[in-house]
Each structure stands twice: as C-alpha cells, then as structure tokens.
Short mmCIF file of C-alpha atoms in Angstrom, two decimals:
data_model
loop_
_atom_site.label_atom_id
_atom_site.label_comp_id
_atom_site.label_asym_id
_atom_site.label_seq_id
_atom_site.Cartn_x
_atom_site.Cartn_y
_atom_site.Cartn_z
CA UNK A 1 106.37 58.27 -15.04
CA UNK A 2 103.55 56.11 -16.83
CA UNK A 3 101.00 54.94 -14.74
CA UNK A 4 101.81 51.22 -14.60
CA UNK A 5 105.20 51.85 -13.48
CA UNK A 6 103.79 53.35 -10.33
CA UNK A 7 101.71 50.45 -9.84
CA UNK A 8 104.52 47.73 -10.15
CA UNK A 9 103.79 46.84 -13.83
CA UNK A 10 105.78 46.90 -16.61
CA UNK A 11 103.55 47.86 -19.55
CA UNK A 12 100.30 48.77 -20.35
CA UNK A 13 98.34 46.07 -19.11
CA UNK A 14 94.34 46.99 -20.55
CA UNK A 15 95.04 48.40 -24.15
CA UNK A 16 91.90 47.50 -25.77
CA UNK A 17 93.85 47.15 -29.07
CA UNK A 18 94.59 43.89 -30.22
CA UNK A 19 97.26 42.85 -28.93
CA UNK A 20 98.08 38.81 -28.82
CA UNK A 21 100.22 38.83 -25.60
CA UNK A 22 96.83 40.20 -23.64
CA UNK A 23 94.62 38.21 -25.04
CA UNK A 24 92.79 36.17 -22.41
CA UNK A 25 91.58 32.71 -24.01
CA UNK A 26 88.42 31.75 -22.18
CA UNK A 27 88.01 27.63 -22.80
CA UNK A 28 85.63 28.98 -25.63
CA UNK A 29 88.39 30.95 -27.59
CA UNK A 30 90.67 27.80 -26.84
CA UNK A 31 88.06 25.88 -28.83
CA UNK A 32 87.54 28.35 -31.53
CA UNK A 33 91.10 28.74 -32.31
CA UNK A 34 91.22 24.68 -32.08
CA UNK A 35 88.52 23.90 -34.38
CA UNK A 36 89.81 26.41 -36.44
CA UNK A 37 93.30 25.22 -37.04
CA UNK A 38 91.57 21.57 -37.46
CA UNK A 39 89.75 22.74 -40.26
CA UNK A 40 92.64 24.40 -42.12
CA UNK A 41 94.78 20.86 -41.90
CA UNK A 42 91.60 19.42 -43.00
CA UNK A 43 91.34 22.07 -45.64
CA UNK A 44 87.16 22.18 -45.43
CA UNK A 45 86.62 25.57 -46.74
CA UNK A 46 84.30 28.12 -44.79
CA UNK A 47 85.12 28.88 -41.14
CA UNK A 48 82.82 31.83 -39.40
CA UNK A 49 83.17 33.51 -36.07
CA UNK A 50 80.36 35.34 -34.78
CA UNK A 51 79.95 37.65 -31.99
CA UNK A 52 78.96 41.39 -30.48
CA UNK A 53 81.40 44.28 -30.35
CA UNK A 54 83.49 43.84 -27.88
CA UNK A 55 83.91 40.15 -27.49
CA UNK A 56 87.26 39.97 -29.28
CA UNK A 57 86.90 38.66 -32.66
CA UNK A 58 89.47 41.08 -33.59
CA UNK A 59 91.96 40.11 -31.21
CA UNK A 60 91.21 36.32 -31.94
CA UNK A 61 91.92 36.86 -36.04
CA UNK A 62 95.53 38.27 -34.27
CA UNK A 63 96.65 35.61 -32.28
CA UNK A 64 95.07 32.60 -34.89
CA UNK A 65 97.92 34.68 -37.35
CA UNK A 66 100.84 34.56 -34.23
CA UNK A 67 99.54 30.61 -34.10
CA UNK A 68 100.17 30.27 -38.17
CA UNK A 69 103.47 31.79 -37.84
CA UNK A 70 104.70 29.58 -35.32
CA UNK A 71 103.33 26.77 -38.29
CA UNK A 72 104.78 25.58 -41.16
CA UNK A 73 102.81 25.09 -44.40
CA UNK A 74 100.69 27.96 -44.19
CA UNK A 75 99.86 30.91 -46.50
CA UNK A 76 97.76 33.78 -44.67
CA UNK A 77 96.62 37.06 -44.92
CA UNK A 78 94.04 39.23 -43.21
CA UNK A 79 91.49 41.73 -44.76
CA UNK A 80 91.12 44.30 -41.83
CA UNK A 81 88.27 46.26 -43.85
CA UNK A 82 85.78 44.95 -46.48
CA UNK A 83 84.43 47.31 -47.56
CA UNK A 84 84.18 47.27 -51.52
CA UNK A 85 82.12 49.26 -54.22
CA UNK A 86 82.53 46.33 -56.68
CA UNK A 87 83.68 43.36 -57.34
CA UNK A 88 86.66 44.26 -59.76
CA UNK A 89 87.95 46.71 -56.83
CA UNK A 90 87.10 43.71 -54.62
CA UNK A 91 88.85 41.09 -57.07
CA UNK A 92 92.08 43.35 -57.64
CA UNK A 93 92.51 43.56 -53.87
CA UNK A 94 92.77 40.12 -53.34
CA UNK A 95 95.33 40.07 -55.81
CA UNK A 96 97.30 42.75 -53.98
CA UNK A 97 96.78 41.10 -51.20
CA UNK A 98 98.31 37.82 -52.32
CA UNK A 99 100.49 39.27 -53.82
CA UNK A 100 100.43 38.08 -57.13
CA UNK A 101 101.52 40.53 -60.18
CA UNK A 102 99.63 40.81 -62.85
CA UNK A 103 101.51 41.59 -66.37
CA UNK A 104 98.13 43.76 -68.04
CA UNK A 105 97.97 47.44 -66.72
CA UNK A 106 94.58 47.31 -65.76
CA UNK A 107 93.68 43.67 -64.99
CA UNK A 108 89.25 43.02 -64.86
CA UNK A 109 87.44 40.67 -63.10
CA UNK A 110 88.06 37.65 -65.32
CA UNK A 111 91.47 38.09 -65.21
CA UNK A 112 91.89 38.51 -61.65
CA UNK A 113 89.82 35.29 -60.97
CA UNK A 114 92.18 33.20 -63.13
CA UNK A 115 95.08 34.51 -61.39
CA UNK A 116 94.00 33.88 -58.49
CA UNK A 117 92.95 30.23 -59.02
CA UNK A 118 96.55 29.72 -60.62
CA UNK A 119 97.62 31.65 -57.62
CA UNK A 120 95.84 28.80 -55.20
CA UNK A 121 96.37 25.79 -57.74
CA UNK A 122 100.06 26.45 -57.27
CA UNK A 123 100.13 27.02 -53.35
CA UNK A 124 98.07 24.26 -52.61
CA UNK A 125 99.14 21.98 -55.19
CA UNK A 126 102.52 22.23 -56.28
CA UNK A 127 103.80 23.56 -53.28
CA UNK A 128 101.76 22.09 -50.95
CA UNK A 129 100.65 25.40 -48.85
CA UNK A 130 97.56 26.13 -47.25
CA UNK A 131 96.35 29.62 -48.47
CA UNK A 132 94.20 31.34 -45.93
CA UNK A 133 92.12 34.34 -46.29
CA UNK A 134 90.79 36.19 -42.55
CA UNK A 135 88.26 38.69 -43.24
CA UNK A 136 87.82 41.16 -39.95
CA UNK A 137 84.44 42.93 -39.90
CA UNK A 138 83.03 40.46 -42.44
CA UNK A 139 79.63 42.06 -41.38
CA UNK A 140 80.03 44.63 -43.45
CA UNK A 141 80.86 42.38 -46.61
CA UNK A 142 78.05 43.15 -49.59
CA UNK A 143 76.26 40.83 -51.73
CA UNK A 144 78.75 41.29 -54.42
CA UNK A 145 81.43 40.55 -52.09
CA UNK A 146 79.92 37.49 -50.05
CA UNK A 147 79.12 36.16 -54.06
CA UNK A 148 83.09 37.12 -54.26
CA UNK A 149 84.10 34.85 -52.08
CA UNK A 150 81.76 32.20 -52.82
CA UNK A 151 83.56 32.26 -55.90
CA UNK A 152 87.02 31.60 -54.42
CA UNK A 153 85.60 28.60 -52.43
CA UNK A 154 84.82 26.61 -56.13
CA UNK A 155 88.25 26.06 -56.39
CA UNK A 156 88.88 22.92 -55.32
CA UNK A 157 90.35 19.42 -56.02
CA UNK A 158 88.19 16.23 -55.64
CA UNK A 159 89.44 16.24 -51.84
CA UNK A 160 90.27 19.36 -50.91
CA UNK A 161 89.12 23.53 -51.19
CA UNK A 162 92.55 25.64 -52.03
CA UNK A 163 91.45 28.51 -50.16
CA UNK A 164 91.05 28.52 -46.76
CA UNK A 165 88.33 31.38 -45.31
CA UNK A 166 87.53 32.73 -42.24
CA UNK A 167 85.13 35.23 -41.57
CA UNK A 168 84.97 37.07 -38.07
CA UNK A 169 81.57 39.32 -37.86
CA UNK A 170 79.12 40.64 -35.79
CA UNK A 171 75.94 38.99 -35.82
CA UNK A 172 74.72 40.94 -38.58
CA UNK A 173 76.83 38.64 -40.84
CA UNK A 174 74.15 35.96 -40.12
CA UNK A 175 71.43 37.35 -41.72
CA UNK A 176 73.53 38.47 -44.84
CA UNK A 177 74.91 34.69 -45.26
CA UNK A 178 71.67 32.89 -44.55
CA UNK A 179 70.14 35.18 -47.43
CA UNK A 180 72.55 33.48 -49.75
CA UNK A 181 71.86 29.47 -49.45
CA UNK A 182 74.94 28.83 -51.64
CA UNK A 183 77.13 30.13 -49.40
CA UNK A 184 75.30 29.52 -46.34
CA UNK A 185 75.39 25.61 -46.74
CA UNK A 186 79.22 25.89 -47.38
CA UNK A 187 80.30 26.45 -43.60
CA UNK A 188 81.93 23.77 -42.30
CA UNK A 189 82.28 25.33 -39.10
CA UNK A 190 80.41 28.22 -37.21
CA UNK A 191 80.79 29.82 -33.72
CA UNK A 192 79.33 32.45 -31.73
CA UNK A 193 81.71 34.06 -28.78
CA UNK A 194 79.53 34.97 -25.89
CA UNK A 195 80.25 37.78 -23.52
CA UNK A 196 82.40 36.53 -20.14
CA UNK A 197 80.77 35.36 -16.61
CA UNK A 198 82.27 36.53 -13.61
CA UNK A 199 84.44 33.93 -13.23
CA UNK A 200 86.07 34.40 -16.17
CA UNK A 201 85.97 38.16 -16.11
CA UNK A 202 88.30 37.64 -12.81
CA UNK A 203 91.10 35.43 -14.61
CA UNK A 204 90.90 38.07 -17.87
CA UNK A 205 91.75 40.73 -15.33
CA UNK A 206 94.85 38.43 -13.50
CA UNK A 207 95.77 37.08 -16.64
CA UNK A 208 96.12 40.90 -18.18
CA UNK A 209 98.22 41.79 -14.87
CA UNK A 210 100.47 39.07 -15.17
CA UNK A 211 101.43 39.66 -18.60
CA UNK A 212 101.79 43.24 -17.54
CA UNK A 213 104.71 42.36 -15.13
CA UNK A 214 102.78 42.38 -11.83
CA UNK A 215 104.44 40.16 -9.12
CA UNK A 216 102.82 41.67 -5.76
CA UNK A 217 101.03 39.19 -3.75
CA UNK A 218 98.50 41.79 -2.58
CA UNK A 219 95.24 42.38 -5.11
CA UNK A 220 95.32 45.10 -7.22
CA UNK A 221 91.49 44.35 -7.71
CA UNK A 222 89.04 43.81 -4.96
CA UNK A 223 86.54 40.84 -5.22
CA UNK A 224 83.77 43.47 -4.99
CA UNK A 225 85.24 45.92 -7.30
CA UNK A 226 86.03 42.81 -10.36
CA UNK A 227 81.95 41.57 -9.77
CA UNK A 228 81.10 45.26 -10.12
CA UNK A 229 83.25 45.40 -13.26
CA UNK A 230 81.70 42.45 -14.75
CA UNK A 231 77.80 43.25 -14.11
CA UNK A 232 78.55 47.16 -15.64
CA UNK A 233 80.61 45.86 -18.64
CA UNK A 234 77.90 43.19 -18.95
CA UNK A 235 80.93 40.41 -19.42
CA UNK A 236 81.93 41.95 -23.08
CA UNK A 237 86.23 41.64 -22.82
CA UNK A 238 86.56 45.43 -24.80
CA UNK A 239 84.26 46.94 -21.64
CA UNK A 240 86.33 45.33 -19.12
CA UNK A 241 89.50 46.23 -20.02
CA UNK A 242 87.83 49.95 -20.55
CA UNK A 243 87.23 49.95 -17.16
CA UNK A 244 89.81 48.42 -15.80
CA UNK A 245 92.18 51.02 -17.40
CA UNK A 246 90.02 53.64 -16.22
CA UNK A 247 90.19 52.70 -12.64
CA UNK A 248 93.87 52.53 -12.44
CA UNK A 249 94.37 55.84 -13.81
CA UNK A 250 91.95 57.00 -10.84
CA UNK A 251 93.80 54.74 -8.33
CA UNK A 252 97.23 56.66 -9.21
CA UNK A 253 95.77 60.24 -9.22
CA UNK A 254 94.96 59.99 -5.72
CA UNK A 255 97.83 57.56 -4.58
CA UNK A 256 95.99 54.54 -3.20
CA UNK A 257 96.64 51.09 -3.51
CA UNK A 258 93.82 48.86 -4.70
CA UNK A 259 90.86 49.42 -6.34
CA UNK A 260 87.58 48.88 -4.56
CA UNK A 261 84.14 49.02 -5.21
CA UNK A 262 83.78 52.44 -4.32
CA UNK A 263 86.35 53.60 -6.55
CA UNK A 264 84.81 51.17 -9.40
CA UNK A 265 81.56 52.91 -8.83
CA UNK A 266 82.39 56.16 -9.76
CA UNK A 267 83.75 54.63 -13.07
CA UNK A 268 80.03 52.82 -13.24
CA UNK A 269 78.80 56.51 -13.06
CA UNK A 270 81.25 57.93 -15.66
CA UNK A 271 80.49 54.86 -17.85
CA UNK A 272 76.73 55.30 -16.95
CA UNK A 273 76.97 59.20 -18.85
CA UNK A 274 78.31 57.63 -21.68
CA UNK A 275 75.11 55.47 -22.44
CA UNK A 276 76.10 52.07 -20.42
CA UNK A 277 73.46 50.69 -18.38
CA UNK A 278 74.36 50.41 -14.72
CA UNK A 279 74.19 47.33 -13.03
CA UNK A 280 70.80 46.31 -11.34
CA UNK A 281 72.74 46.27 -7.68
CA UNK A 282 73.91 49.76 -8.00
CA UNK A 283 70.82 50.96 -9.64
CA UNK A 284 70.42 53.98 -6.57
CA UNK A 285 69.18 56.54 -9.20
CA UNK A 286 68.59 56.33 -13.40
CA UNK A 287 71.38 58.19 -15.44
#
C-alpha cells in the first residue's frame, strides 16, 4: 500500500513536479498570474517572471496554461527548453510549435519569419485570437535567441503586439536582457517570486494536504516541525515539499502519527549531507 493511503490521503500530496492541482498560490502568485492575464487582454507584449530554483516558476507557466484553457480567445503554447544552436533551428521550432506547415522542404530563416507573422496577422487579426508564447527556463535563452524573439515582438498593429510573450527565468535572465536595451525597454511587466515566510510555508503544507484528500482533524504537521521545515528549506516551495515528502515516508516506516520536530530534524541532517545549510537554531554541530 502507498504511503499516503496509510496516512488517510488519497494521492501523492508533495510531488515536486508541476502539477496545477498542488500548486499553492501565495497572494504574490495570485498577482502574478493576475497581472499576467491583464496584460494578454491588453495585448502589451513582454511579460517576465523572475525567480531562484525552486520558487515555482515552472509550476506557475502550468496553471497560467489550465487558466487559458478555461478562456476563450486564446492561442498558447509553451517552450519547456530553449536551448538553440541558431536561429534557423530556433525559427523552425517556433513554426513547429505553432503549428504552421510550411510548403518548401527546408524552410530558412526568412521564410520562417514571414510565416510566422502571417501566422500572428491571421490569429490576431482575422480571427481575433491572442497568440501566446511561454518560454520555461528562459535563462538559458542566447543572444541569438533573445534577438529571436525581439523579432516576433515587431509585429504589431498601431494598437496592439500579435504575439503575446512570457518569459519565466532565473535571475540570470536579468543580466542577459538588460545587456540588450531593445529588448529590455520592451517589458511591460516584470516580477520577481520570492521564497515563502513561515506563514505561508504553513498554508502551502495544509493546502497540499487538502488537495491530497486529508480530512483528519488532528495535525499531520507539528507547529515546531513546519517552522523547522521552513528555516532548513529557507522558504523555497521545491525544498519544502522535498521535505515534507521525506518526512512522511519516515513517519510510515516506523508507524507513528505526526511528524515532529525531532523527526524533521533528522531530515535537516539528511538534507544537511546533501549540501543544505542547517538552520541557525539547530546549528548543534557544522555538517
């Protein structure tokens, strides 16, 4: 029997992948995926979402996509990797991507740029679509790329930009974009997603539960055990739920009920081996 059924849950409830259903929204993800959504009615252009591994940009890109699907009028795809050698691989991708056919065999660079903008004229024009492009990791976008894309954002009417972008990087996307003023001064809106305090590492915990199927009134979680949590993981959402996991699979092993500091600790110390830091209050010896 899986763990969580033991436990009184239904599913898995701290699968760091990206999963929609878990995903806690903190009031600054709520704002994020508002602003973001106000921007593609508005059709403005550039959108990017900054942050440190772990803090869920990932997860974020997934449920803005279960958002547009519950939304009529929009056009979206996601780029999970960026990684290009050159902008005619880079070019023909977003063309796959879109979908569009091409009718030459081998289609270049010029030709993939005007079928995309027919692609876009048509979407946005004709048919009255908003086409928008999320690119995950943008961090690891190129100079070819980032001059790629800068490219797609020309097309435009007098009003409006036909191509929606988003770009969701760690904060070594900064540096890359204010290197290239033209594109830099293009982003209409930017955010950075900051790691969680305590208080909301406690309702990312519940919140994960809950959506896991647990209905016991007694804590699976000890007040002690979720500050612990949050001072080791250092508030980042992927460490939490690491830990979290980790503690239930001790908690079933040796058939006990909650999980409490102590227990928490010895998943500090495991952690600790790894390379994490350990919080300044448990800090009895160095790793």
């Amino acid at each position: 029997m899986s763990y969580y059924r033991v436990l009184g849950l239904e599913r898995e409830p701290f699968s760091t992948s990206p999963d929609p259903a878990f995903f806690y929204q903190s009031e600054t993800h709520r704002a994020v995926l508002a602003n973001l959504l106000i921007e593609f009615r508005l059709k403005r252009g550039l959108s990017v979402v900054l942050g440190d591994i772990g803090t869920g940009k990932t997860t974020l890109g997934r449920k803005l996509i279960q958002m547009l699907k519950e939304r009529e009028g929009f056009l979206f795809h996601m780029v999970l990797d960026p990684t290009y050698p050159s902008e005619n691989v880079f070019f023909n991708s977003l063309v796959r991507t879109f979908g569009i056919e091409m009718t030459m065999p081998s289609p270049d660079v010029v030709d993939c740029r005007e079928a995309l903008e027919r692609f876009l004229f048509q979407k946005g024009i004709r048919e009255q679509q908003t086409s928008i492009l999320i690119v995950d990791e943008a961090h690891k976008l190129n100079a070819l790329s980032l001059e790629t894309l800068r490219i797609l954002l020309n097309y435009e009417t007098n009003e409006t930009k036909l191509l929606q972008l988003v770009l969701l990087g760690q904060m070594e996307l900064l540096p890359l974009l204010t290197g290239m003023p033209n594109l830099m001064d293009r982003i209409s809106y930017r955010c950075t997603l900051k790691p969680f305090d305590l208080a909301q590492t406690r309702r990312m915990i519940q919140f994960r539960l809950q959506e896991a199927g647990y209905r016991s009134r007694l804590k699976l979680f000890t007040d002690e055990a979720i500050e612990t949590i949050c001072d080791s993981a250092e508030g980042y959402p992927r460490r939490i739920a690491m830990m979290c996991h980790k503690a239930l699979r001790l908690l079933v092993m040796r058939q006990g009920h909650v999980v409490d500091e102590a227990l928490i600790e010895e998943v500090v110390e495991e952690e600790c081996e790894g390379g994490w830091p350990l919080p300044k209050r448990l800090l009895k010896s160095s790793c």
